[in-house]
Amino acid sequence: MWRETVSRAAGLAACLLLGLMPAGPASADPLGPHRLGRPATPAAIAPWNIDVRPDGAGLPPGRGGVAEGRAIYAARCAGCHGEAGQGGAADRLVGGQGTLASSKPVRTVGSFWPYATTLFDYVRRAMPFDAPQSLSDAEVYAVSAYLLHLNGIVPADAVLDAASLPAVAMPNRDGFVADARPDVTEK
């Protein structure tokens, strides 16, 4: 009797599963039979395709200098990161050089980040926290220049653009190692 009950339960489960499967071939409609979503067109993807690589590939046109960056930072960044990048509600952005090998490393733009282009990429995509992607490309260049200046990496009269930003030599540029996995190749 027990085997008969288990056998009936297994048969019932199989019937239920088969009943939930579609009767015919899969729909040719990429959105499916319920029409959820919409196709990802090149125009829909373009606003999200804003990544910038370490070598500068993906940097947009525009330019910005330390002086402009100081004003933008005061208005849009200082509330979270402190008046001079020393930290506040959000992370510290300035200082920490020479601390990475210590028992209390201070990881900032100037002490830890290996590429200036990473700073641009992050600010462009994610800052300010309450309004990501709201800064123009020129404003992002300017804020980047200001933060690099606060960290002693570029002079007070620096103006950055797609050609000069990748050339900025960050203090920790040699602090990272290449990926040695055999499935990762350099281009």
PDB file of C-alpha atoms in Angstrom:
ATOM      1  CA  MET A   1       0.000   0.000   0.000  1.00  0.00           C
ATOM      2  CA  TRP A   2       2.846   2.415   0.857  1.00  0.00           C
ATOM      3  CA  ARG A   3       4.485   1.867  -2.542  1.00  0.00           C
ATOM      4  CA  GLU A   4       1.188   2.459  -4.284  1.00  0.00           C
ATOM      5  CA  THR A   5       0.728   5.777  -2.436  1.00  0.00           C
ATOM      6  CA  VAL A   6       4.278   6.921  -3.270  1.00  0.00           C
ATOM      7  CA  SER A   7       3.808   5.855  -6.877  1.00  0.00           C
ATOM      8  CA  ARG A   8       0.521   7.780  -7.151  1.00  0.00           C
ATOM      9  CA  ALA A   9       2.118  10.883  -5.552  1.00  0.00           C
ATOM     10  CA  ALA A  10       5.039  10.747  -7.991  1.00  0.00           C
ATOM     11  CA  GLY A  11       2.651  10.350 -10.914  1.00  0.00           C
ATOM     12  CA  LEU A  12       0.542  13.271  -9.718  1.00  0.00           C
ATOM     13  CA  ALA A  13       3.653  15.458  -9.339  1.00  0.00           C
ATOM     14  CA  ALA A  14       4.783  14.569 -12.862  1.00  0.00           C
ATOM     15  CA  CYS A  15       1.355  15.444 -14.271  1.00  0.00           C
ATOM     16  CA  LEU A  16       1.360  18.784 -12.468  1.00  0.00           C
ATOM     17  CA  LEU A  17       4.819  19.640 -13.773  1.00  0.00           C
ATOM     18  CA  LEU A  18       3.887  18.686 -17.326  1.00  0.00           C
ATOM     19  CA  GLY A  19       0.726  20.750 -17.030  1.00  0.00           C
ATOM     20  CA  LEU A  20       2.771  23.823 -16.155  1.00  0.00           C
ATOM     21  CA  MET A  21       4.994  23.511 -19.223  1.00  0.00           C
ATOM     22  CA  PRO A  22       4.017  25.368 -22.419  1.00  0.00           C
ATOM     23  CA  ALA A  23       2.154  23.252 -24.928  1.00  0.00           C
ATOM     24  CA  GLY A  24       4.027  24.375 -28.030  1.00  0.00           C
ATOM     25  CA  PRO A  25       7.399  25.703 -29.057  1.00  0.00           C
ATOM     26  CA  ALA A  26       8.821  28.681 -27.197  1.00  0.00           C
ATOM     27  CA  SER A  27       7.451  32.037 -28.237  1.00  0.00           C
ATOM     28  CA  ALA A  28       9.449  33.866 -30.893  1.00  0.00           C
ATOM     29  CA  ASP A  29       8.613  37.076 -29.040  1.00  0.00           C
ATOM     30  CA  PRO A  30      11.752  38.043 -27.044  1.00  0.00           C
ATOM     31  CA  LEU A  31       9.553  39.586 -24.363  1.00  0.00           C
ATOM     32  CA  GLY A  32       7.647  36.367 -23.855  1.00  0.00           C
ATOM     33  CA  PRO A  33       3.921  35.691 -23.891  1.00  0.00           C
ATOM     34  CA  HIS A  34       3.238  38.185 -21.095  1.00  0.00           C
ATOM     35  CA  ARG A  35       4.990  41.081 -22.891  1.00  0.00           C
ATOM     36  CA  LEU A  36       7.091  42.002 -19.871  1.00  0.00           C
ATOM     37  CA  GLY A  37       9.855  44.529 -20.466  1.00  0.00           C
ATOM     38  CA  ARG A  38      11.028  45.956 -23.748  1.00  0.00           C
ATOM     39  CA  PRO A  39      13.893  45.184 -26.123  1.00  0.00           C
ATOM     40  CA  ALA A  40      17.272  46.661 -25.181  1.00  0.00           C
ATOM     41  CA  THR A  41      17.918  48.958 -28.119  1.00  0.00           C
ATOM     42  CA  PRO A  42      21.253  50.687 -28.709  1.00  0.00           C
ATOM     43  CA  ALA A  43      19.558  53.986 -27.773  1.00  0.00           C
ATOM     44  CA  ALA A  44      18.362  52.510 -24.459  1.00  0.00           C
ATOM     45  CA  ILE A  45      21.818  51.089 -23.666  1.00  0.00           C
ATOM     46  CA  ALA A  46      23.846  54.193 -24.604  1.00  0.00           C
ATOM     47  CA  PRO A  47      23.157  56.230 -21.423  1.00  0.00           C
ATOM     48  CA  TRP A  48      24.413  53.304 -19.313  1.00  0.00           C
ATOM     49  CA  ASN A  49      27.484  52.606 -21.455  1.00  0.00           C
ATOM     50  CA  ILE A  50      29.685  55.144 -19.679  1.00  0.00           C
ATOM     51  CA  ASP A  51      32.499  53.076 -18.190  1.00  0.00           C
ATOM     52  CA  VAL A  52      36.034  54.386 -18.416  1.00  0.00           C
ATOM     53  CA  ARG A  53      39.010  52.028 -18.527  1.00  0.00           C
ATOM     54  CA  PRO A  54      42.373  52.590 -16.810  1.00  0.00           C
ATOM     55  CA  ASP A  55      43.983  53.535 -20.131  1.00  0.00           C
ATOM     56  CA  GLY A  56      41.378  56.269 -20.639  1.00  0.00           C
ATOM     57  CA  ALA A  57      39.259  54.464 -23.212  1.00  0.00           C
ATOM     58  CA  GLY A  58      35.710  55.709 -22.766  1.00  0.00           C
ATOM     59  CA  LEU A  59      36.619  59.174 -21.482  1.00  0.00           C
ATOM     60  CA  PRO A  60      34.246  61.737 -22.972  1.00  0.00           C
ATOM     61  CA  PRO A  61      35.105  65.097 -24.489  1.00  0.00           C
ATOM     62  CA  GLY A  62      35.323  68.002 -22.081  1.00  0.00           C
ATOM     63  CA  ARG A  63      37.757  69.518 -19.639  1.00  0.00           C
ATOM     64  CA  GLY A  64      37.838  70.868 -16.122  1.00  0.00           C
ATOM     65  CA  GLY A  65      40.331  72.463 -13.805  1.00  0.00           C
ATOM     66  CA  VAL A  66      41.144  72.622 -10.127  1.00  0.00           C
ATOM     67  CA  ALA A  67      39.559  76.073  -9.642  1.00  0.00           C
ATOM     68  CA  GLU A  68      36.203  74.987 -11.083  1.00  0.00           C
ATOM     69  CA  GLY A  69      36.435  71.717  -9.187  1.00  0.00           C
ATOM     70  CA  ARG A  70      36.867  73.523  -5.866  1.00  0.00           C
ATOM     71  CA  ALA A  71      33.511  75.305  -6.308  1.00  0.00           C
ATOM     72  CA  ILE A  72      31.688  72.190  -7.525  1.00  0.00           C
ATOM     73  CA  TYR A  73      33.141  70.121  -4.698  1.00  0.00           C
ATOM     74  CA  ALA A  74      32.022  72.688  -2.108  1.00  0.00           C
ATOM     75  CA  ALA A  75      28.484  72.683  -3.497  1.00  0.00           C
ATOM     76  CA  ARG A  76      28.007  68.993  -4.299  1.00  0.00           C
ATOM     77  CA  CYS A  77      30.557  66.881  -2.382  1.00  0.00           C
ATOM     78  CA  ALA A  78      31.695  68.546   0.837  1.00  0.00           C
ATOM     79  CA  GLY A  79      28.452  67.801   2.671  1.00  0.00           C
ATOM     80  CA  CYS A  80      29.362  64.099   2.714  1.00  0.00           C
ATOM     81  CA  HIS A  81      33.153  63.992   2.236  1.00  0.00           C
ATOM     82  CA  GLY A  82      34.139  66.990   4.336  1.00  0.00           C
ATOM     83  CA  GLU A  83      35.259  70.480   3.416  1.00  0.00           C
ATOM     84  CA  ALA A  84      38.681  69.375   2.143  1.00  0.00           C
ATOM     85  CA  GLY A  85      38.017  65.687   1.524  1.00  0.00           C
ATOM     86  CA  GLN A  86      38.999  64.671   5.052  1.00  0.00           C
ATOM     87  CA  GLY A  87      35.810  62.645   5.481  1.00  0.00           C
ATOM     88  CA  GLY A  88      32.438  63.127   7.047  1.00  0.00           C
ATOM     89  CA  ALA A  89      29.318  61.056   6.618  1.00  0.00           C
ATOM     90  CA  ALA A  90      31.096  59.446   3.656  1.00  0.00           C
ATOM     91  CA  ASP A  91      34.655  58.242   3.132  1.00  0.00           C
ATOM     92  CA  ARG A  92      37.773  60.291   3.405  1.00  0.00           C
ATOM     93  CA  LEU A  93      39.186  61.152  -0.042  1.00  0.00           C
ATOM     94  CA  VAL A  94      42.453  62.884   0.817  1.00  0.00           C
ATOM     95  CA  GLY A  95      45.666  61.870   2.562  1.00  0.00           C
ATOM     96  CA  GLY A  96      46.876  58.470   3.661  1.00  0.00           C
ATOM     97  CA  GLN A  97      50.041  58.401   1.544  1.00  0.00           C
ATOM     98  CA  GLY A  98      52.558  56.030   3.074  1.00  0.00           C
ATOM     99  CA  THR A  99      50.022  54.238   5.288  1.00  0.00           C
ATOM    100  CA  LEU A 100      49.095  51.240   3.142  1.00  0.00           C
ATOM    101  CA  ALA A 101      51.803  49.003   4.605  1.00  0.00           C
ATOM    102  CA  SER A 102      51.014  50.097   8.156  1.00  0.00           C
ATOM    103  CA  SER A 103      48.721  48.385  10.652  1.00  0.00           C
ATOM    104  CA  LYS A 104      46.123  51.114  10.006  1.00  0.00           C
ATOM    105  CA  PRO A 105      46.109  51.865   6.275  1.00  0.00           C
ATOM    106  CA  VAL A 106      44.189  54.921   5.119  1.00  0.00           C
ATOM    107  CA  ARG A 107      42.738  54.139   1.702  1.00  0.00           C
ATOM    108  CA  THR A 108      41.979  57.306  -0.212  1.00  0.00           C
ATOM    109  CA  VAL A 109      42.066  58.515  -3.791  1.00  0.00           C
ATOM    110  CA  GLY A 110      45.645  59.683  -3.224  1.00  0.00           C
ATOM    111  CA  SER A 111      46.981  56.701  -1.330  1.00  0.00           C
ATOM    112  CA  PHE A 112      45.211  53.673  -2.752  1.00  0.00           C
ATOM    113  CA  TRP A 113      43.681  54.201  -6.184  1.00  0.00           C
ATOM    114  CA  PRO A 114      46.055  53.151  -8.987  1.00  0.00           C
ATOM    115  CA  TYR A 115      44.483  55.135 -11.860  1.00  0.00           C
ATOM    116  CA  ALA A 116      43.158  58.691 -12.087  1.00  0.00           C
ATOM    117  CA  THR A 117      40.663  57.453 -14.680  1.00  0.00           C
ATOM    118  CA  THR A 118      39.045  55.299 -11.979  1.00  0.00           C
ATOM    119  CA  LEU A 119      38.294  58.456 -10.027  1.00  0.00           C
ATOM    120  CA  PHE A 120      36.607  60.012 -13.065  1.00  0.00           C
ATOM    121  CA  ASP A 121      34.647  56.820 -13.771  1.00  0.00           C
ATOM    122  CA  TYR A 122      33.394  56.485 -10.200  1.00  0.00           C
ATOM    123  CA  VAL A 123      32.415  60.129  -9.762  1.00  0.00           C
ATOM    124  CA  ARG A 124      30.674  60.154 -13.144  1.00  0.00           C
ATOM    125  CA  ARG A 125      28.619  57.019 -12.458  1.00  0.00           C
ATOM    126  CA  ALA A 126      27.891  57.227  -8.740  1.00  0.00           C
ATOM    127  CA  MET A 127      28.274  60.749  -7.367  1.00  0.00           C
ATOM    128  CA  PRO A 128      26.869  62.754  -5.807  1.00  0.00           C
ATOM    129  CA  PHE A 129      25.262  60.046  -3.714  1.00  0.00           C
ATOM    130  CA  ASP A 130      21.859  61.726  -3.733  1.00  0.00           C
ATOM    131  CA  ALA A 131      21.934  62.432  -7.486  1.00  0.00           C
ATOM    132  CA  PRO A 132      24.199  60.003  -9.376  1.00  0.00           C
ATOM    133  CA  GLN A 133      25.083  60.905 -12.970  1.00  0.00           C
ATOM    134  CA  SER A 134      23.894  64.476 -12.444  1.00  0.00           C
ATOM    135  CA  LEU A 135      27.298  66.115 -13.002  1.00  0.00           C
ATOM    136  CA  SER A 136      28.277  67.123 -16.515  1.00  0.00           C
ATOM    137  CA  ASP A 137      31.442  65.614 -17.977  1.00  0.00           C
ATOM    138  CA  ALA A 138      33.225  68.972 -17.530  1.00  0.00           C
ATOM    139  CA  GLU A 139      32.159  69.032 -13.862  1.00  0.00           C
ATOM    140  CA  VAL A 140      33.502  65.504 -13.356  1.00  0.00           C
ATOM    141  CA  TYR A 141      36.844  66.489 -14.909  1.00  0.00           C
ATOM    142  CA  ALA A 142      36.921  69.516 -12.597  1.00  0.00           C
ATOM    143  CA  VAL A 143      36.074  67.584  -9.418  1.00  0.00           C
ATOM    144  CA  SER A 144      38.656  64.960 -10.381  1.00  0.00           C
ATOM    145  CA  ALA A 145      41.280  67.679 -10.874  1.00  0.00           C
ATOM    146  CA  TYR A 146      40.425  69.219  -7.500  1.00  0.00           C
ATOM    147  CA  LEU A 147      40.642  65.903  -5.633  1.00  0.00           C
ATOM    148  CA  LEU A 148      43.916  65.034  -7.329  1.00  0.00           C
ATOM    149  CA  HIS A 149      45.221  68.483  -6.340  1.00  0.00           C
ATOM    150  CA  LEU A 150      44.123  68.031  -2.700  1.00  0.00           C
ATOM    151  CA  ASN A 151      46.147  64.806  -2.713  1.00  0.00           C
ATOM    152  CA  GLY A 152      49.236  66.601  -4.056  1.00  0.00           C
ATOM    153  CA  ILE A 153      49.132  64.751  -7.375  1.00  0.00           C
ATOM    154  CA  VAL A 154      48.438  67.632  -9.790  1.00  0.00           C
ATOM    155  CA  PRO A 155      49.289  71.351  -9.415  1.00  0.00           C
ATOM    156  CA  ALA A 156      46.765  74.073  -8.558  1.00  0.00           C
ATOM    157  CA  ASP A 157      46.567  75.208 -12.182  1.00  0.00           C
ATOM    158  CA  ALA A 158      45.924  71.722 -13.619  1.00  0.00           C
ATOM    159  CA  VAL A 159      43.206  71.309 -16.234  1.00  0.00           C
ATOM    160  CA  LEU A 160      42.253  67.730 -17.092  1.00  0.00           C
ATOM    161  CA  ASP A 161      40.719  66.238 -20.212  1.00  0.00           C
ATOM    162  CA  ALA A 162      40.612  62.892 -22.034  1.00  0.00           C
ATOM    163  CA  ALA A 163      44.272  63.210 -23.068  1.00  0.00           C
ATOM    164  CA  SER A 164      45.777  64.420 -19.780  1.00  0.00           C
ATOM    165  CA  LEU A 165      43.790  62.423 -17.199  1.00  0.00           C
ATOM    166  CA  PRO A 166      45.171  58.965 -18.175  1.00  0.00           C
ATOM    167  CA  ALA A 167      48.691  60.413 -18.018  1.00  0.00           C
ATOM    168  CA  VAL A 168      48.351  61.345 -14.330  1.00  0.00           C
ATOM    169  CA  ALA A 169      50.769  59.134 -12.372  1.00  0.00           C
ATOM    170  CA  MET A 170      49.024  57.967  -9.207  1.00  0.00           C
ATOM    171  CA  PRO A 171      51.203  57.218  -6.149  1.00  0.00           C
ATOM    172  CA  ASN A 172      49.921  53.625  -5.886  1.00  0.00           C
ATOM    173  CA  ARG A 173      50.034  52.825  -9.611  1.00  0.00           C
ATOM    174  CA  ASP A 174      52.442  49.952  -8.958  1.00  0.00           C
ATOM    175  CA  GLY A 175      50.613  48.693  -5.866  1.00  0.00           C
ATOM    176  CA  PHE A 176      48.413  46.276  -7.795  1.00  0.00           C
ATOM    177  CA  VAL A 177      49.410  43.183  -9.744  1.00  0.00           C
ATOM    178  CA  ALA A 178      48.174  41.876 -13.065  1.00  0.00           C
ATOM    179  CA  ASP A 179      45.751  38.975 -13.100  1.00  0.00           C
ATOM    180  CA  ALA A 180      47.826  35.843 -13.630  1.00  0.00           C
ATOM    181  CA  ARG A 181      44.951  33.536 -14.547  1.00  0.00           C
ATOM    182  CA  PRO A 182      45.513  31.856 -17.911  1.00  0.00           C
ATOM    183  CA  ASP A 183      42.039  32.825 -19.174  1.00  0.00           C
ATOM    184  CA  VAL A 184      42.760  36.550 -18.801  1.00  0.00           C
ATOM    185  CA  THR A 185      44.763  38.194 -21.547  1.00  0.00           C
ATOM    186  CA  GLU A 186      46.129  41.692 -21.852  1.00  0.00           C
ATOM    187  CA  LYS A 187      45.035  43.700 -24.860  1.00  0.00           C
TER     188      LYS A 187
END
